[in-house]
PDB file of C-alpha atoms and ligand atoms in Angstrom:
ATOM      1  CA  UNK H  30     209.426 -39.168  93.265  1.00  0.00           C
ATOM      2  CA  UNK H  31     208.297 -41.326  95.548  1.00  0.00           C
ATOM      3  CA  UNK H  32     205.559 -39.869  97.450  1.00  0.00           C
ATOM      4  CA  UNK H  33     206.942 -39.012 101.082  1.00  0.00           C
ATOM      5  CA  UNK H  34     204.448 -37.193 103.424  1.00  0.00           C
ATOM      6  CA  UNK H  35     204.513 -33.537 104.607  1.00  0.00           C
ATOM      7  CA  UNK H  36     201.815 -31.274 106.932  1.00  0.00           C
ATOM      8  CA  UNK H  37     201.688 -28.671 104.753  1.00  0.00           C
ATOM      9  CA  UNK H  38     200.867 -24.722 106.049  1.00  0.00           C
ATOM     10  CA  UNK H  39     197.144 -22.883 107.282  1.00  0.00           C
ATOM     11  CA  UNK H  40     198.056 -20.932 104.268  1.00  0.00           C
ATOM     12  CA  UNK H  41     200.347 -20.967 101.264  1.00  0.00           C
ATOM     13  CA  UNK H  42     203.080 -18.629 101.146  1.00  0.00           C
ATOM     14  CA  UNK H  43     201.398 -15.085  99.294  1.00  0.00           C
ATOM     15  CA  UNK H  44     203.825 -12.346  97.458  1.00  0.00           C
ATOM     16  CA  UNK H  45     203.204  -9.107  98.834  1.00  0.00           C
ATOM     17  CA  UNK H  46     200.626  -7.818  96.576  1.00  0.00           C
ATOM     18  CA  UNK H  47     198.259  -8.027  95.800  1.00  0.00           C
ATOM     19  CA  UNK H  48     196.458  -6.481  98.882  1.00  0.00           C
ATOM     20  CA  UNK H  49     193.758  -9.148  99.680  1.00  0.00           C
ATOM     21  CA  UNK H  50     190.333  -7.684 101.322  1.00  0.00           C
ATOM     22  CA  UNK H  51     187.955  -9.385 102.658  1.00  0.00           C
ATOM     23  CA  UNK H  52     184.845  -9.871  99.661  1.00  0.00           C
ATOM     24  CA  UNK H  53     183.345  -7.010 100.964  1.00  0.00           C
ATOM     25  CA  UNK H  54     185.314  -4.348 100.997  1.00  0.00           C
ATOM     26  CA  UNK H  55     186.571  -5.235  96.952  1.00  0.00           C
ATOM     27  CA  UNK H  56     186.370  -2.876  94.488  1.00  0.00           C
ATOM     28  CA  UNK H  57     182.831  -3.032  92.164  1.00  0.00           C
ATOM     29  CA  UNK H  58     183.480  -4.277  88.828  1.00  0.00           C
ATOM     30  CA  UNK H  59     183.421  -1.890  86.641  1.00  0.00           C
ATOM     31  CA  UNK H  60     181.137  -1.854  82.980  1.00  0.00           C
ATOM     32  CA  UNK H  61     182.928  -5.475  81.370  1.00  0.00           C
ATOM     33  CA  UNK H  62     183.601  -4.396  77.980  1.00  0.00           C
ATOM     34  CA  UNK H  63     185.543  -1.479  79.711  1.00  0.00           C
ATOM     35  CA  UNK H  64     189.378  -1.954  80.178  1.00  0.00           C
ATOM     36  CA  UNK H  65     189.771  -1.604  82.914  1.00  0.00           C
ATOM     37  CA  UNK H  66     187.026  -3.844  82.860  1.00  0.00           C
ATOM     38  CA  UNK H  67     188.062  -6.347  81.141  1.00  0.00           C
ATOM     39  CA  UNK H  68     191.951  -6.174  83.841  1.00  0.00           C
ATOM     40  CA  UNK H  69     189.900  -6.843  86.323  1.00  0.00           C
ATOM     41  CA  UNK H  70     187.898  -9.948  85.493  1.00  0.00           C
ATOM     42  CA  UNK H  71     191.874 -10.942  84.156  1.00  0.00           C
ATOM     43  CA  UNK H  72     193.061 -10.374  87.624  1.00  0.00           C
ATOM     44  CA  UNK H  73     190.467 -11.703  89.343  1.00  0.00           C
ATOM     45  CA  UNK H  74     190.250 -14.903  87.401  1.00  0.00           C
ATOM     46  CA  UNK H  75     194.593 -14.692  88.219  1.00  0.00           C
ATOM     47  CA  UNK H  76     194.622 -15.254  91.399  1.00  0.00           C
ATOM     48  CA  UNK H  77     191.181 -17.895  91.042  1.00  0.00           C
ATOM     49  CA  UNK H  78     194.496 -19.817  89.473  1.00  0.00           C
ATOM     50  CA  UNK H  79     196.872 -18.532  92.171  1.00  0.00           C
ATOM     51  CA  UNK H  80     194.617 -20.140  94.769  1.00  0.00           C
ATOM     52  CA  UNK H  81     194.326 -23.201  92.452  1.00  0.00           C
ATOM     53  CA  UNK H  82     197.677 -24.198  91.879  1.00  0.00           C
ATOM     54  CA  UNK H  83     197.803 -24.102  95.758  1.00  0.00           C
ATOM     55  CA  UNK H  84     194.230 -26.100  96.030  1.00  0.00           C
ATOM     56  CA  UNK H  85     196.838 -28.990  93.817  1.00  0.00           C
ATOM     57  CA  UNK H  86     199.357 -29.537  95.826  1.00  0.00           C
ATOM     58  CA  UNK H  87     198.083 -29.230  98.936  1.00  0.00           C
ATOM     59  CA  UNK H  88     196.025 -32.065  98.180  1.00  0.00           C
ATOM     60  CA  UNK H  89     198.463 -34.141  97.200  1.00  0.00           C
ATOM     61  CA  UNK H  90     200.323 -32.876 101.145  1.00  0.00           C
ATOM     62  CA  UNK H  91     197.920 -32.491 103.267  1.00  0.00           C
ATOM     63  CA  UNK H  92     196.440 -36.386 102.669  1.00  0.00           C
ATOM     64  CA  UNK H  93     199.392 -38.301 102.290  1.00  0.00           C
ATOM     65  CA  UNK H  94     199.216 -40.175 105.239  1.00  0.00           C
ATOM     66  CA  UNK H  95     196.086 -41.504 103.699  1.00  0.00           C
ATOM     67  CA  UNK H  96     196.037 -44.521 101.578  1.00  0.00           C
ATOM     68  CA  UNK H  97     195.890 -44.104  97.976  1.00  0.00           C
ATOM     69  CA  UNK H  98     196.836 -45.111  95.073  1.00  0.00           C
ATOM     70  CA  UNK H  99     199.899 -42.908  93.624  1.00  0.00           C
ATOM     71  CA  UNK H 100     197.977 -42.832  90.929  1.00  0.00           C
ATOM     72  CA  UNK H 101     196.257 -39.464  92.974  1.00  0.00           C
ATOM     73  CA  UNK H 102     199.280 -38.257  93.768  1.00  0.00           C
ATOM     74  CA  UNK H 103     199.355 -37.909  89.807  1.00  0.00           C
ATOM     75  CA  UNK H 104     197.056 -37.056  88.757  1.00  0.00           C
ATOM     76  CA  UNK H 105     196.689 -33.778  91.443  1.00  0.00           C
ATOM     77  CA  UNK H 106     200.531 -32.839  90.617  1.00  0.00           C
ATOM     78  CA  UNK H 107     199.074 -33.029  86.960  1.00  0.00           C
ATOM     79  CA  UNK H 108     196.088 -30.640  87.440  1.00  0.00           C
ATOM     80  CA  UNK H 109     198.034 -28.730  89.510  1.00  0.00           C
ATOM     81  CA  UNK H 110     199.961 -28.032  86.295  1.00  0.00           C
ATOM     82  CA  UNK H 111     197.776 -27.172  84.550  1.00  0.00           C
ATOM     83  CA  UNK H 112     196.223 -24.364  86.695  1.00  0.00           C
ATOM     84  CA  UNK H 113     200.828 -23.353  86.458  1.00  0.00           C
ATOM     85  CA  UNK H 114     199.562 -22.143  82.903  1.00  0.00           C
ATOM     86  CA  UNK H 115     195.729 -21.181  83.459  1.00  0.00           C
ATOM     87  CA  UNK H 116     197.699 -19.058  86.137  1.00  0.00           C
ATOM     88  CA  UNK H 117     200.473 -18.083  83.250  1.00  0.00           C
ATOM     89  CA  UNK H 118     198.100 -17.742  80.676  1.00  0.00           C
ATOM     90  CA  UNK H 119     196.152 -15.121  82.856  1.00  0.00           C
ATOM     91  CA  UNK H 120     199.132 -13.347  83.415  1.00  0.00           C
ATOM     92  CA  UNK H 121     200.332 -12.899  80.535  1.00  0.00           C
ATOM     93  CA  UNK H 122     196.911 -11.628  78.973  1.00  0.00           C
ATOM     94  CA  UNK H 123     198.142  -9.093  81.991  1.00  0.00           C
ATOM     95  CA  UNK H 124     200.928  -8.456  80.182  1.00  0.00           C
ATOM     96  CA  UNK H 125     199.060  -7.450  77.195  1.00  0.00           C
ATOM     97  CA  UNK H 126     196.768  -5.120  78.045  1.00  0.00           C
ATOM     98  CA  UNK H 127     200.582  -3.277  80.141  1.00  0.00           C
ATOM     99  CA  UNK H 128     199.896  -4.678  83.519  1.00  0.00           C
ATOM    100  CA  UNK H 129     200.427  -7.675  86.154  1.00  0.00           C
ATOM    101  CA  UNK H 130     199.121  -9.630  88.778  1.00  0.00           C
ATOM    102  CA  UNK H 131     199.519  -8.505  91.997  1.00  0.00           C
ATOM    103  CA  UNK H 132     198.458  -3.864  90.266  1.00  0.00           C
ATOM    104  CA  UNK H 133     194.347  -4.669  91.878  1.00  0.00           C
ATOM    105  CA  UNK H 134     194.018  -6.025  95.330  1.00  0.00           C
ATOM    106  CA  UNK H 135     192.762  -9.629  95.119  1.00  0.00           C
ATOM    107  CA  UNK H 136     190.607 -10.711  97.444  1.00  0.00           C
ATOM    108  CA  UNK H 137     190.825 -12.975 100.522  1.00  0.00           C
ATOM    109  CA  UNK H 138     188.000 -15.309 100.990  1.00  0.00           C
ATOM    110  CA  UNK H 139     189.298 -18.316  98.502  1.00  0.00           C
ATOM    111  CA  UNK H 140     191.115 -20.191 100.250  1.00  0.00           C
ATOM    112  CA  UNK H 141     188.089 -20.456 103.625  1.00  0.00           C
ATOM    113  CA  UNK H 142     186.666 -23.581 101.330  1.00  0.00           C
ATOM    114  CA  UNK H 143     190.478 -25.566 102.085  1.00  0.00           C
ATOM    115  CA  UNK H 144     190.073 -24.364 105.745  1.00  0.00           C
ATOM    116  CA  UNK H 145     187.068 -25.450 106.343  1.00  0.00           C
ATOM    117  CA  UNK H 146     187.357 -29.132 104.790  1.00  0.00           C
ATOM    118  CA  UNK H 147     191.280 -29.108 105.530  1.00  0.00           C
ATOM    119  CA  UNK H 148     191.076 -32.144 108.524  1.00  0.00           C
ATOM    120  CA  UNK H 149     188.607 -34.555 105.897  1.00  0.00           C
ATOM    121  CA  UNK H 150     190.379 -35.630 102.698  1.00  0.00           C
ATOM    122  CA  UNK H 151     186.220 -36.627 101.403  1.00  0.00           C
ATOM    123  CA  UNK H 152     185.120 -32.766 102.328  1.00  0.00           C
ATOM    124  CA  UNK H 153     188.229 -31.709 100.454  1.00  0.00           C
ATOM    125  CA  UNK H 154     187.427 -33.253  97.576  1.00  0.00           C
ATOM    126  CA  UNK H 155     183.414 -32.660  97.418  1.00  0.00           C
ATOM    127  CA  UNK H 156     183.494 -28.726  98.076  1.00  0.00           C
ATOM    128  CA  UNK H 157     186.806 -28.212  95.643  1.00  0.00           C
ATOM    129  CA  UNK H 158     186.787 -30.068  92.176  1.00  0.00           C
ATOM    130  CA  UNK H 159     183.256 -31.299  92.382  1.00  0.00           C
ATOM    131  CA  UNK H 160     180.820 -27.747  94.031  1.00  0.00           C
ATOM    132  CA  UNK H 161     183.729 -25.393  93.376  1.00  0.00           C
ATOM    133  CA  UNK H 162     185.714 -26.398  90.179  1.00  0.00           C
ATOM    134  CA  UNK H 163     182.141 -27.323  88.910  1.00  0.00           C
ATOM    135  CA  UNK H 164     180.793 -24.101  89.449  1.00  0.00           C
ATOM    136  CA  UNK H 165     183.762 -22.557  87.712  1.00  0.00           C
ATOM    137  CA  UNK H 166     181.748 -25.014  84.931  1.00  0.00           C
ATOM    138  CA  UNK H 167     178.651 -23.496  84.631  1.00  0.00           C
ATOM    139  CA  UNK H 168     180.235 -19.471  84.100  1.00  0.00           C
ATOM    140  CA  UNK H 169     182.963 -19.370  82.330  1.00  0.00           C
ATOM    141  CA  UNK H 170     180.990 -20.272  78.996  1.00  0.00           C
ATOM    142  CA  UNK H 171     179.130 -16.889  80.094  1.00  0.00           C
ATOM    143  CA  UNK H 172     181.707 -15.416  80.241  1.00  0.00           C
ATOM    144  CA  UNK H 173     184.071 -16.369  76.930  1.00  0.00           C
ATOM    145  CA  UNK H 174     180.623 -15.884  75.680  1.00  0.00           C
ATOM    146  CA  UNK H 175     180.894 -11.661  76.166  1.00  0.00           C
ATOM    147  CA  UNK H 176     184.254 -11.068  75.528  1.00  0.00           C
ATOM    148  CA  UNK H 177     183.325 -12.882  72.508  1.00  0.00           C
ATOM    149  CA  UNK H 178     181.422 -10.082  71.903  1.00  0.00           C
ATOM    150  CA  UNK H 179     183.416  -7.256  72.698  1.00  0.00           C
ATOM    151  CA  UNK H 180     185.689  -9.272  70.318  1.00  0.00           C
ATOM    152  CA  UNK H 181     188.642  -9.651  72.689  1.00  0.00           C
ATOM    153  CA  UNK H 182     188.875 -12.660  71.695  1.00  0.00           C
ATOM    154  CA  UNK H 183     192.349 -13.910  72.686  1.00  0.00           C
ATOM    155  CA  UNK H 184     190.954 -13.419  76.610  1.00  0.00           C
ATOM    156  CA  UNK H 185     188.708 -16.095  75.245  1.00  0.00           C
ATOM    157  CA  UNK H 186     189.923 -18.684  73.875  1.00  0.00           C
ATOM    158  CA  UNK H 187     192.216 -18.403  77.234  1.00  0.00           C
ATOM    159  CA  UNK H 188     188.232 -19.342  78.663  1.00  0.00           C
ATOM    160  CA  UNK H 189     187.893 -21.911  76.209  1.00  0.00           C
ATOM    161  CA  UNK H 190     191.358 -23.618  76.762  1.00  0.00           C
ATOM    162  CA  UNK H 191     190.734 -23.279  80.842  1.00  0.00           C
ATOM    163  CA  UNK H 192     187.072 -24.562  80.942  1.00  0.00           C
ATOM    164  CA  UNK H 193     188.503 -27.797  78.891  1.00  0.00           C
ATOM    165  CA  UNK H 194     190.917 -28.421  81.231  1.00  0.00           C
ATOM    166  CA  UNK H 195     188.949 -27.638  83.901  1.00  0.00           C
ATOM    167  CA  UNK H 196     186.005 -29.842  83.434  1.00  0.00           C
ATOM    168  CA  UNK H 197     189.225 -33.007  83.360  1.00  0.00           C
ATOM    169  CA  UNK H 198     189.730 -31.196  87.058  1.00  0.00           C
ATOM    170  CA  UNK H 199     186.210 -32.509  88.199  1.00  0.00           C
ATOM    171  CA  UNK H 200     186.125 -35.411  86.196  1.00  0.00           C
ATOM    172  CA  UNK H 201     189.558 -36.545  88.908  1.00  0.00           C
ATOM    173  CA  UNK H 202     187.715 -35.420  91.700  1.00  0.00           C
ATOM    174  CA  UNK H 203     184.969 -37.584  91.077  1.00  0.00           C
ATOM    175  CA  UNK H 204     186.635 -39.962  90.367  1.00  0.00           C
ATOM    176  CA  UNK H 205     188.905 -39.455  93.326  1.00  0.00           C
ATOM    177  CA  UNK H 206     185.806 -39.585  95.700  1.00  0.00           C
ATOM    178  CA  UNK H 207     184.329 -41.980  94.762  1.00  0.00           C
ATOM    179  CA  UNK H 208     186.839 -44.675  95.358  1.00  0.00           C
ATOM    180  CA  UNK H 209     187.079 -43.363  98.480  1.00  0.00           C
ATOM    181  CA  UNK H 210     183.679 -43.782  98.983  1.00  0.00           C
ATOM    182  CA  UNK H 211     183.726 -47.469  97.604  1.00  0.00           C
ATOM    183  CA  UNK H 212     186.857 -48.801  99.697  1.00  0.00           C
ATOM    184  CA  UNK H 213     184.473 -46.864 103.023  1.00  0.00           C
ATOM    185  CA  UNK H 214     181.850 -48.778 102.008  1.00  0.00           C
ATOM    186  CA  UNK H 215     179.916 -44.894 101.844  1.00  0.00           C
ATOM    187  CA  UNK H 216     176.807 -44.369  99.336  1.00  0.00           C
ATOM    188  CA  UNK H 217     179.226 -41.472  97.121  1.00  0.00           C
ATOM    189  CA  UNK H 218     176.272 -39.483  97.094  1.00  0.00           C
ATOM    190  CA  UNK H 219     174.627 -39.686 100.374  1.00  0.00           C
ATOM    191  CA  UNK H 220     178.245 -39.268 101.407  1.00  0.00           C
ATOM    192  CA  UNK H 221     178.716 -36.160  98.629  1.00  0.00           C
ATOM    193  CA  UNK H 222     175.145 -34.328 100.519  1.00  0.00           C
ATOM    194  CA  UNK H 223     176.368 -34.673 103.487  1.00  0.00           C
ATOM    195  CA  UNK H 224     180.047 -33.924 103.765  1.00  0.00           C
ATOM    196  CA  UNK H 225     178.860 -30.348 101.438  1.00  0.00           C
ATOM    197  CA  UNK H 226     176.398 -29.633 104.069  1.00  0.00           C
ATOM    198  CA  UNK H 227     178.799 -29.588 106.186  1.00  0.00           C
ATOM    199  CA  UNK H 228     181.051 -27.736 105.201  1.00  0.00           C
ATOM    200  CA  UNK H 229     180.568 -25.581 102.217  1.00  0.00           C
ATOM    201  CA  UNK H 230     178.319 -22.692 102.910  1.00  0.00           C
ATOM    202  CA  UNK H 231     175.205 -21.635 101.389  1.00  0.00           C
ATOM    203  CA  UNK H 232     173.350 -23.364  98.267  1.00  0.00           C
ATOM    204  CA  UNK H 233     174.621 -24.453  95.055  1.00  0.00           C
ATOM    205  CA  UNK H 234     173.430 -21.825  92.623  1.00  0.00           C
ATOM    206  CA  UNK H 235     171.451 -23.385  89.257  1.00  0.00           C
ATOM    207  CA  UNK H 236     171.166 -22.889  86.495  1.00  0.00           C
ATOM    208  CA  UNK H 237     173.519 -25.503  86.254  1.00  0.00           C
ATOM    209  CA  UNK H 238     175.786 -26.419  83.633  1.00  0.00           C
ATOM    210  CA  UNK H 239     175.074 -29.465  82.618  1.00  0.00           C
ATOM    211  CA  UNK H 240     176.661 -31.119  79.330  1.00  0.00           C
ATOM    212  CA  UNK H 241     180.288 -30.678  80.243  1.00  0.00           C
ATOM    213  CA  UNK H 242     179.330 -31.381  84.671  1.00  0.00           C
ATOM    214  CA  UNK H 243     178.407 -35.227  82.733  1.00  0.00           C
ATOM    215  CA  UNK H 244     181.654 -34.383  80.247  1.00  0.00           C
ATOM    216  CA  UNK H 245     182.985 -34.598  83.289  1.00  0.00           C
ATOM    217  CA  UNK H 246     181.036 -37.947  84.518  1.00  0.00           C
ATOM    218  CA  UNK H 247     178.688 -35.633  87.694  1.00  0.00           C
ATOM    219  CA  UNK H 248     175.671 -36.729  87.295  1.00  0.00           C
ATOM    220  CA  UNK H 249     173.020 -34.096  88.688  1.00  0.00           C
ATOM    221  CA  UNK H 250     171.600 -36.568  91.129  1.00  0.00           C
ATOM    222  CA  UNK H 251     174.894 -35.570  93.192  1.00  0.00           C
ATOM    223  CA  UNK H 252     174.015 -31.404  92.613  1.00  0.00           C
ATOM    224  CA  UNK H 253     170.280 -30.329  92.007  1.00  0.00           C
ATOM    225  CA  UNK H 254     169.238 -31.667  95.848  1.00  0.00           C
ATOM    226  CA  UNK H 255     172.032 -29.186  97.187  1.00  0.00           C
ATOM    227  CA  UNK H 256     170.331 -25.959  94.651  1.00  0.00           C
ATOM    228  CA  UNK H 257     168.865 -23.118  95.708  1.00  0.00           C
ATOM    229  CA  UNK H 258     166.264 -20.897  93.660  1.00  0.00           C
ATOM    230  CA  UNK H 259     169.530 -19.538  91.948  1.00  0.00           C
ATOM    231  CA  UNK H 260     170.085 -15.769  90.959  1.00  0.00           C
ATOM    232  CA  UNK H 261     171.315 -15.102  94.249  1.00  0.00           C
TER     233      UNK H 261
HETATM  234 FE1  FE2 V 328     192.322 -23.298  86.558  1.00  0.00          FE
HETATM  235 FE1  FE2 V 329     190.773 -26.693  88.272  1.00  0.00          FE
END
C-alpha cells in the first residue's frame, strides 16, 4: 500500500460495550486468585490492547505528513497487528471463562496520553512506547508469575507472549525516537526528558525491569532521571 495522507479522529470509534468510566469510578480489583479477579484482570488487559491497536494506527495516520521513511510505517503497522493478536488472545481467554470483552466496565483514561501528544510525534513516541509500553515490561513478569503460582498457566502463557512482543515495541519506539532526534539535531536523552516532563503527568515508577528495558535498547540514562520514589 502507498502511504497517503490522513487526519485521524481525535478519539477512535468504540463499541457500545464496555461502558467507559473515569478511573476513580472503577470497581476495586477483586482478589487476584479468585475467578472473578482473573476475569477482571484479563478484561482490563484486553481493554489496554484494544487501545494499543488504535495507538499503532493513530501513529501511522496522524504523522503521515512527516518526512519519514517507508520503514516507519511498516514498523507501526506490524506493531498494530501484534496488538490485535494480543487482544484476540485475551478475548479468547475471556471466552474460556464464559465471558467476553465488554461485559465489565473499563476505564476511559487510556486515550489521554494520545490526546496529550497529538501535536508532536516526538512527544508521542516518548510517552507511548517509551514510557507506557516500557512500564508494561516492568509489571508483566510479576503478574505472569502470580498467575503461574495459582495454576493459571494459560493466562500466564498469554502474558509471556505479550511481554516478548512488547520488548520489540519499545525497541521500535526507541529506534524512531532517535531517528527523529538525529534528523532534528536534538540530543535524544535531553529531548526524551523534556517531552516526558511536558506531556506525562507524574513521575516514572520504579522498580524498573532493567533487563527487559536493556533488551529493547533503552538505557537507564533515559528513564532513571525521571523516576519518582516508587510505591506510589
Ligand atoms: Fe500489546
Ligand atoms: Fe505494544
